[in-house]
PDB file of C-alpha atoms in Angstrom:
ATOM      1  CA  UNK A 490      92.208 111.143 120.374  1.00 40.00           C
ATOM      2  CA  UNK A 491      90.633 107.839 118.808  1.00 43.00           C
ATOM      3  CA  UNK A 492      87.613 106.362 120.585  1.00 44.00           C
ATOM      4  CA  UNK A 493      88.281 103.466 122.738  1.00 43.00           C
ATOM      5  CA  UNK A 494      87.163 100.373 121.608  1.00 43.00           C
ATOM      6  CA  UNK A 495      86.032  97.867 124.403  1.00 49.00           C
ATOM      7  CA  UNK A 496      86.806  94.025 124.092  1.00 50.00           C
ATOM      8  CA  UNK A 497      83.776  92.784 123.274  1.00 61.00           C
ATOM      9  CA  UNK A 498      82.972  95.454 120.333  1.00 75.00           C
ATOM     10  CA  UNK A 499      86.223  93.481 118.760  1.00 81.00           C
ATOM     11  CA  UNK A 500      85.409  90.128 117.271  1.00 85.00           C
ATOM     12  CA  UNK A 501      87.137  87.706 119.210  1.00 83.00           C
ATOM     13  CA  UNK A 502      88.370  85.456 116.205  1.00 83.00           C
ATOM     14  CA  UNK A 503      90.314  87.835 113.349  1.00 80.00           C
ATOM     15  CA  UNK A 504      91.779  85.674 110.904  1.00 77.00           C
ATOM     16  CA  UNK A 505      93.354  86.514 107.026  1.00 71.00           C
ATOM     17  CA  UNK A 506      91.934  83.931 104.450  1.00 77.00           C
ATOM     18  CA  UNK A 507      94.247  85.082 101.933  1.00 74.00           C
ATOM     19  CA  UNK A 508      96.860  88.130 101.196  1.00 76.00           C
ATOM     20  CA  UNK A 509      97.802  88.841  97.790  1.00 84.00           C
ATOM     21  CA  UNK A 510     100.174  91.625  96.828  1.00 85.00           C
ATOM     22  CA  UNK A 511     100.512  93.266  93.240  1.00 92.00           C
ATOM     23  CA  UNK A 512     103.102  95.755  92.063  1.00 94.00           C
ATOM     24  CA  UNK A 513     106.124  97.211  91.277  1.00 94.00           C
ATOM     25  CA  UNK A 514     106.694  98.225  95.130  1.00 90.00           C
ATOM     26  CA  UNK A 515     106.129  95.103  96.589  1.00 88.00           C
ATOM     27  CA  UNK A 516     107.777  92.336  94.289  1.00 91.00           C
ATOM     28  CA  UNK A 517     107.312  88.243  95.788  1.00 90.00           C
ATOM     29  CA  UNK A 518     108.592  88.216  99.204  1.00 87.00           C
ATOM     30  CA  UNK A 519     109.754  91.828  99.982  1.00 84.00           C
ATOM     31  CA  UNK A 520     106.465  92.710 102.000  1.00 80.00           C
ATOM     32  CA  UNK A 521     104.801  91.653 105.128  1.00 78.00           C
ATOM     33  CA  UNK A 522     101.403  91.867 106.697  1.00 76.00           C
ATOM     34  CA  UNK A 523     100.660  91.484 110.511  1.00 76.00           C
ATOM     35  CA  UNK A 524      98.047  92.298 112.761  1.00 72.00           C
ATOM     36  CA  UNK A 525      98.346  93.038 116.660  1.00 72.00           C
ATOM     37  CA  UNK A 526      96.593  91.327 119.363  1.00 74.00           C
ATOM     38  CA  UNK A 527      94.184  93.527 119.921  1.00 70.00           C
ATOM     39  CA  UNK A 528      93.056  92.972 116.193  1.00 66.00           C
ATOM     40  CA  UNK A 529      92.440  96.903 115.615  1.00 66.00           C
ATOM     41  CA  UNK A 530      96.053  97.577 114.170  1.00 69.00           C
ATOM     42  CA  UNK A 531      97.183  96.108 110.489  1.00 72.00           C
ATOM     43  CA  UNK A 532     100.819  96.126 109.887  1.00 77.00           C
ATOM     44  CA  UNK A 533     101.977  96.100 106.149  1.00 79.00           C
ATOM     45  CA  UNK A 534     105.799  96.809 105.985  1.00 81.00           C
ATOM     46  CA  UNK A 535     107.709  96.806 102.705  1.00 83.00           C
ATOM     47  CA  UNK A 536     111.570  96.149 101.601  1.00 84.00           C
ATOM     48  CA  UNK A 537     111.898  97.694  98.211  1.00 86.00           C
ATOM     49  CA  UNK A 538     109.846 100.199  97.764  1.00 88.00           C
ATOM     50  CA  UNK A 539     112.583 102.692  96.290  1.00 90.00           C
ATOM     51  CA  UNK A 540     111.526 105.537  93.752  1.00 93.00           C
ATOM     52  CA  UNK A 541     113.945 107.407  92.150  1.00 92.00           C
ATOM     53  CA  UNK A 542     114.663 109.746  89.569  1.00 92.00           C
ATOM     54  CA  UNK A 543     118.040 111.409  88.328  1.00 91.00           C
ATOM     55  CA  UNK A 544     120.622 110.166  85.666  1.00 90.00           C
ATOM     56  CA  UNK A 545     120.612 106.075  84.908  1.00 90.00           C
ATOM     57  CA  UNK A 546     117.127 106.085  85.646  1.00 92.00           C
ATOM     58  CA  UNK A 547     114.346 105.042  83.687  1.00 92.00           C
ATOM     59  CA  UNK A 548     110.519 105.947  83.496  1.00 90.00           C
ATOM     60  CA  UNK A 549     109.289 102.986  85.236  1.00 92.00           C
ATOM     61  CA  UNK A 550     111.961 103.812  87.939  1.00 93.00           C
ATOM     62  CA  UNK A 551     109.634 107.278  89.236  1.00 94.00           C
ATOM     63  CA  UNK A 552     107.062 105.882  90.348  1.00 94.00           C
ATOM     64  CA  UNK A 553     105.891 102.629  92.117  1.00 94.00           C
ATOM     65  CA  UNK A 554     102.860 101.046  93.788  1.00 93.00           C
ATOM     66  CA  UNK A 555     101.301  98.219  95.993  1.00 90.00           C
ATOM     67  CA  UNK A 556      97.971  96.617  95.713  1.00 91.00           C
ATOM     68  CA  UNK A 557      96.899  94.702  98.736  1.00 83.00           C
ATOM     69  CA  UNK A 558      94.134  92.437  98.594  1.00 87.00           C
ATOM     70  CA  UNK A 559      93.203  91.078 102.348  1.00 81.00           C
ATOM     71  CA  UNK A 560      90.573  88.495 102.742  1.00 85.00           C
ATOM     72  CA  UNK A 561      89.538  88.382 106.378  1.00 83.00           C
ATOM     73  CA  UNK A 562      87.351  86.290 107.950  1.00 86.00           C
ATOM     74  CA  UNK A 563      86.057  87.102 111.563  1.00 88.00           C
ATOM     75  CA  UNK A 564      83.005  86.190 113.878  1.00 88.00           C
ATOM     76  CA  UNK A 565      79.682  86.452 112.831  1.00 89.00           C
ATOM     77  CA  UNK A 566      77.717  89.869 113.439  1.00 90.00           C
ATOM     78  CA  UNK A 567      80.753  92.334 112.946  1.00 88.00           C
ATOM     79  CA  UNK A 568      81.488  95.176 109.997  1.00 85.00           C
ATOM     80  CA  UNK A 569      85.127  96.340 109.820  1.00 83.00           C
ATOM     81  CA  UNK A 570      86.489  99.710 108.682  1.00 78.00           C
ATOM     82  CA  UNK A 571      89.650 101.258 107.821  1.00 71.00           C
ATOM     83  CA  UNK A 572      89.659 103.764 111.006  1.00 65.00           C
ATOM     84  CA  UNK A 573      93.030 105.581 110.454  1.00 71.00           C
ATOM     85  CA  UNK A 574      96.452 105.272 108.113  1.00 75.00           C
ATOM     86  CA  UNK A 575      99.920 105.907 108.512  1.00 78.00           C
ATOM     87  CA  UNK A 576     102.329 106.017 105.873  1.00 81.00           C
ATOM     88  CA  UNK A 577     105.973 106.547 106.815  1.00 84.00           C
ATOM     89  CA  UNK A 578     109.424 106.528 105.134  1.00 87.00           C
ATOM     90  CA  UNK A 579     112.201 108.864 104.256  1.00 89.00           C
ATOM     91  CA  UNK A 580     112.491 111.251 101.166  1.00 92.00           C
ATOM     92  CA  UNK A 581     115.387 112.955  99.760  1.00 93.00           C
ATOM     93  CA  UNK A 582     113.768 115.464  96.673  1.00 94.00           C
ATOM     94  CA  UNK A 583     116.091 118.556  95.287  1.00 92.00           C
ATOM     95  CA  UNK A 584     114.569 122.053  94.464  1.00 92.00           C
ATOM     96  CA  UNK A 585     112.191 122.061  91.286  1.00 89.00           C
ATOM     97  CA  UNK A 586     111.124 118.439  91.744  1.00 92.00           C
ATOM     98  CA  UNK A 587     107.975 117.055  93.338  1.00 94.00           C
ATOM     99  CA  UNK A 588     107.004 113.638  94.839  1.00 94.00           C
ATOM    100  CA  UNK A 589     103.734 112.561  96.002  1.00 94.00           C
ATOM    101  CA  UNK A 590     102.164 109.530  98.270  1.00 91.00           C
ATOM    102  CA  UNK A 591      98.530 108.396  97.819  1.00 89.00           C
ATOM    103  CA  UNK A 592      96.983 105.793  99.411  1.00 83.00           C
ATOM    104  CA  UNK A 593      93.483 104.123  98.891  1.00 84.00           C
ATOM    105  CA  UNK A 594      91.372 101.841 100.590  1.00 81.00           C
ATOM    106  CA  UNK A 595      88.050 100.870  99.893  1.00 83.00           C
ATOM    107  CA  UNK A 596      86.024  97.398 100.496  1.00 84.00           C
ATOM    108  CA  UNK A 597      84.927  94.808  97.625  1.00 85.00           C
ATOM    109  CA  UNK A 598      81.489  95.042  97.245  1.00 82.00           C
ATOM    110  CA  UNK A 599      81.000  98.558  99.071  1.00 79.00           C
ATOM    111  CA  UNK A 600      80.705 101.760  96.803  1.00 78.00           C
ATOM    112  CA  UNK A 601      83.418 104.396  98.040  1.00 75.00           C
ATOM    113  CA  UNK A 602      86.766 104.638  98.762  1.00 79.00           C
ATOM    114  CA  UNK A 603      88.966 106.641 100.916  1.00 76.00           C
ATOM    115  CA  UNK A 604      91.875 108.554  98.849  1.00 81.00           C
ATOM    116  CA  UNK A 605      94.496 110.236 101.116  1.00 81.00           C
ATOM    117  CA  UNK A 606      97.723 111.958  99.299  1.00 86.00           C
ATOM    118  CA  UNK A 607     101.197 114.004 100.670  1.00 87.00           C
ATOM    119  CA  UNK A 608     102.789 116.410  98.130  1.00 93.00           C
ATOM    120  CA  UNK A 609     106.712 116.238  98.911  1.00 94.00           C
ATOM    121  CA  UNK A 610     107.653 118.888  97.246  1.00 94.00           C
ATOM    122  CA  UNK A 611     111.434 119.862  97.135  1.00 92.00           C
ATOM    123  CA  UNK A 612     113.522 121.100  98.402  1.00 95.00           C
ATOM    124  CA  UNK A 613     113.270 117.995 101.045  1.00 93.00           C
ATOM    125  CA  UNK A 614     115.153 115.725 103.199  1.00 92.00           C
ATOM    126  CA  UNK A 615     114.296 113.684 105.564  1.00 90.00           C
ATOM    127  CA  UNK A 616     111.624 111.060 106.885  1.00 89.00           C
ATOM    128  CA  UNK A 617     107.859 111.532 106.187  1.00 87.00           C
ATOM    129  CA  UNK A 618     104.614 110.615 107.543  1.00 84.00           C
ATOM    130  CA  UNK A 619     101.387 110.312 105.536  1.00 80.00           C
ATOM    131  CA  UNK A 620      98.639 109.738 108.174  1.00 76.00           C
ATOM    132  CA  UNK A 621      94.891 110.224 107.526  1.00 72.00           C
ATOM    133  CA  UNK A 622      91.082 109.458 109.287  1.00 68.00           C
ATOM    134  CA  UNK A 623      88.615 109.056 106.954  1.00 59.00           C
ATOM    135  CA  UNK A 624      85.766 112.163 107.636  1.00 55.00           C
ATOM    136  CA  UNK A 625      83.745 109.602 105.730  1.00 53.00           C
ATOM    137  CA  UNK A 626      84.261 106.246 107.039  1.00 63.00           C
ATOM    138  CA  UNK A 627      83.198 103.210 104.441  1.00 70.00           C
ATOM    139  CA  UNK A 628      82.267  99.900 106.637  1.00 77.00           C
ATOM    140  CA  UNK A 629      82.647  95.978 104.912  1.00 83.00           C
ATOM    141  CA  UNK A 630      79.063  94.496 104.342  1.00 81.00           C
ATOM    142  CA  UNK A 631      77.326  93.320 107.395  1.00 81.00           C
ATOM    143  CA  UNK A 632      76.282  90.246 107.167  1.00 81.00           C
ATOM    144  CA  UNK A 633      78.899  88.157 106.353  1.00 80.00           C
ATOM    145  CA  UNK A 634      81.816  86.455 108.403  1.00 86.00           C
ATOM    146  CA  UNK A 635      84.652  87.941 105.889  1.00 86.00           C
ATOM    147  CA  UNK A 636      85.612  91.263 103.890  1.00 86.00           C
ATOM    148  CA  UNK A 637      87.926  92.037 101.349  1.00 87.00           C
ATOM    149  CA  UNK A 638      89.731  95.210 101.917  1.00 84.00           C
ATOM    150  CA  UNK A 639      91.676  96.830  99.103  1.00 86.00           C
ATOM    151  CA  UNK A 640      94.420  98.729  99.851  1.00 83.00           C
ATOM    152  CA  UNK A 641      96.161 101.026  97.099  1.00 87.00           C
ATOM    153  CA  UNK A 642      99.723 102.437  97.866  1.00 86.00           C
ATOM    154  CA  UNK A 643     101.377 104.856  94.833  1.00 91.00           C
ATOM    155  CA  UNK A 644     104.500 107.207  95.183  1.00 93.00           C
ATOM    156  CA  UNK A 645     105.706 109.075  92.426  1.00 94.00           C
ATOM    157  CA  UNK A 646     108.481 111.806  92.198  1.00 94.00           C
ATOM    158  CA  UNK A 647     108.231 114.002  88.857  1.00 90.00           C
ATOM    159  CA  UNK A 648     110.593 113.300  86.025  1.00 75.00           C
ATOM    160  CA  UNK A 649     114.263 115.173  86.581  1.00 76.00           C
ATOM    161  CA  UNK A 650     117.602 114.955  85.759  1.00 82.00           C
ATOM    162  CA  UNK A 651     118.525 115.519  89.439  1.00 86.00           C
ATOM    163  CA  UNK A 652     118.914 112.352  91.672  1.00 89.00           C
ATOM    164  CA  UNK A 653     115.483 112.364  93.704  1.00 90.00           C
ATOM    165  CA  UNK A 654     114.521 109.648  96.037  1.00 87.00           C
ATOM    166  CA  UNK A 655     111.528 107.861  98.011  1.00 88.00           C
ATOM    167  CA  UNK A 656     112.967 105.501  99.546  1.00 73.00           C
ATOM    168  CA  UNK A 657     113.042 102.959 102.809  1.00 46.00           C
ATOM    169  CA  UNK A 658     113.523 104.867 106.136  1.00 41.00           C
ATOM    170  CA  UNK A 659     117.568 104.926 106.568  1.00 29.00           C
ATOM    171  CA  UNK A 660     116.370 103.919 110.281  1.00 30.00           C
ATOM    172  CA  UNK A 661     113.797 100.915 110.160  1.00 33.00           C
ATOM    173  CA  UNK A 662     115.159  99.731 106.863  1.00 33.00           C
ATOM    174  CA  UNK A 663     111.352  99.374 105.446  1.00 38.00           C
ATOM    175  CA  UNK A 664     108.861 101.373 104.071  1.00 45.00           C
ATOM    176  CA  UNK A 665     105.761 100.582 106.472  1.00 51.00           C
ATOM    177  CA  UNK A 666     101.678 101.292 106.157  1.00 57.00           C
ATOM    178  CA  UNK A 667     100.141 101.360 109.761  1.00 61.00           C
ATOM    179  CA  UNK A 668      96.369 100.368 109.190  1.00 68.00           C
ATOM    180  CA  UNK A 669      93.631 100.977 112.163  1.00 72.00           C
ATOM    181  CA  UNK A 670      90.741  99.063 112.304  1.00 78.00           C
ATOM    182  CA  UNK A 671      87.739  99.633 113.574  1.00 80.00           C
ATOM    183  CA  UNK A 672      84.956  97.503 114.241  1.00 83.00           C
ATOM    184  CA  UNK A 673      81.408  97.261 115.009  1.00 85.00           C
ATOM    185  CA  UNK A 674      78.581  94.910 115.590  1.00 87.00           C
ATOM    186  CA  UNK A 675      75.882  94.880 113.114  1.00 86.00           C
TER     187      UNK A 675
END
């Protein structure tokens, strides 16, 4: 069970300076960032984030990614971590093919990064759930009033002639990246 983190170990001002998104997962407009009240949970949900495989297809079609860049700015006297991820959405992979999830975060600035990957390996069908806590947790500079987290999202199904498929959950309609933060004063 995650610590809990008392109000006033939680900067009281959280703000994003800037958002910028880069790939072939998350084209203009077809993702969203939010973060909760409480300013420990990061919400990054996507609309077309489809990999597939099978006949039609084409290379570029097997594989897709999402760079986030998220400039935050937040009270003096704080360092920010990613605490734990959750990567959910549905996958529909035939016997003899493979997919695979990775995500990566790290901080500008800050040597590290934390790598977390699911093998989907077929025969599969159904929803998935990446989720990961760093063992090894890499903190923003302290310092500062603002970080720049980096946030890395791949999925990739191996070439086949079968229709394969990572894909939006058939439920929520989106692909979505749960992001826990952690905090700390200096």
């Amino acid at each position: 069970m995650p610590a809990v983190i008392e109000p006033r170990d939680v900067p009281q001002s959280v703000r994003f300076l800037g958002v910028s998104l880069l790939g072939s997962g998350c084209p203009a407009g077809t993702a969203d960032v939010q973060i909760d009240a409480t300013k420990t949970l990061l919400e990054v949900t996507f609309s077309e984030y489809i990999i597939q495989t099978g006949p039609g297809t084409r290379a570029s079609d097997w594989r897709r990614n999402c760079k986030l860049t998220i400039n935050m700015a937040f009270d003096q006297g704080f360092q920010v971590s990613t605490f734990a991820t959750d990567m959910s959405g549905f996958a529909q992979i035939p016997a003899g093919s493979r997919g695979l999830c990775t995500n990566t975060f790290d901080f500008t600035g800050v040597r590290g990064q934390a790598v977390y990957t699911l093998p989907l390996p077929g025969p599969r069908e159904g929803p998935f759930k990446l989720s990961s806590s760093p063992d090894i947790v890499s903190w923003s500079p302290c310092g500062g009033i603002s970080a720049i987290m980096n946030m890395n999202t791949q999925c990739n199904i191996s070439p086949t002639q079968a229709q394969a498929l990572i894909a939006v959950d058939r439920i929520s309609g989106k692909i979505t990246v749960l992001v826990r933060l952690n905090w700390r004063r200096c």
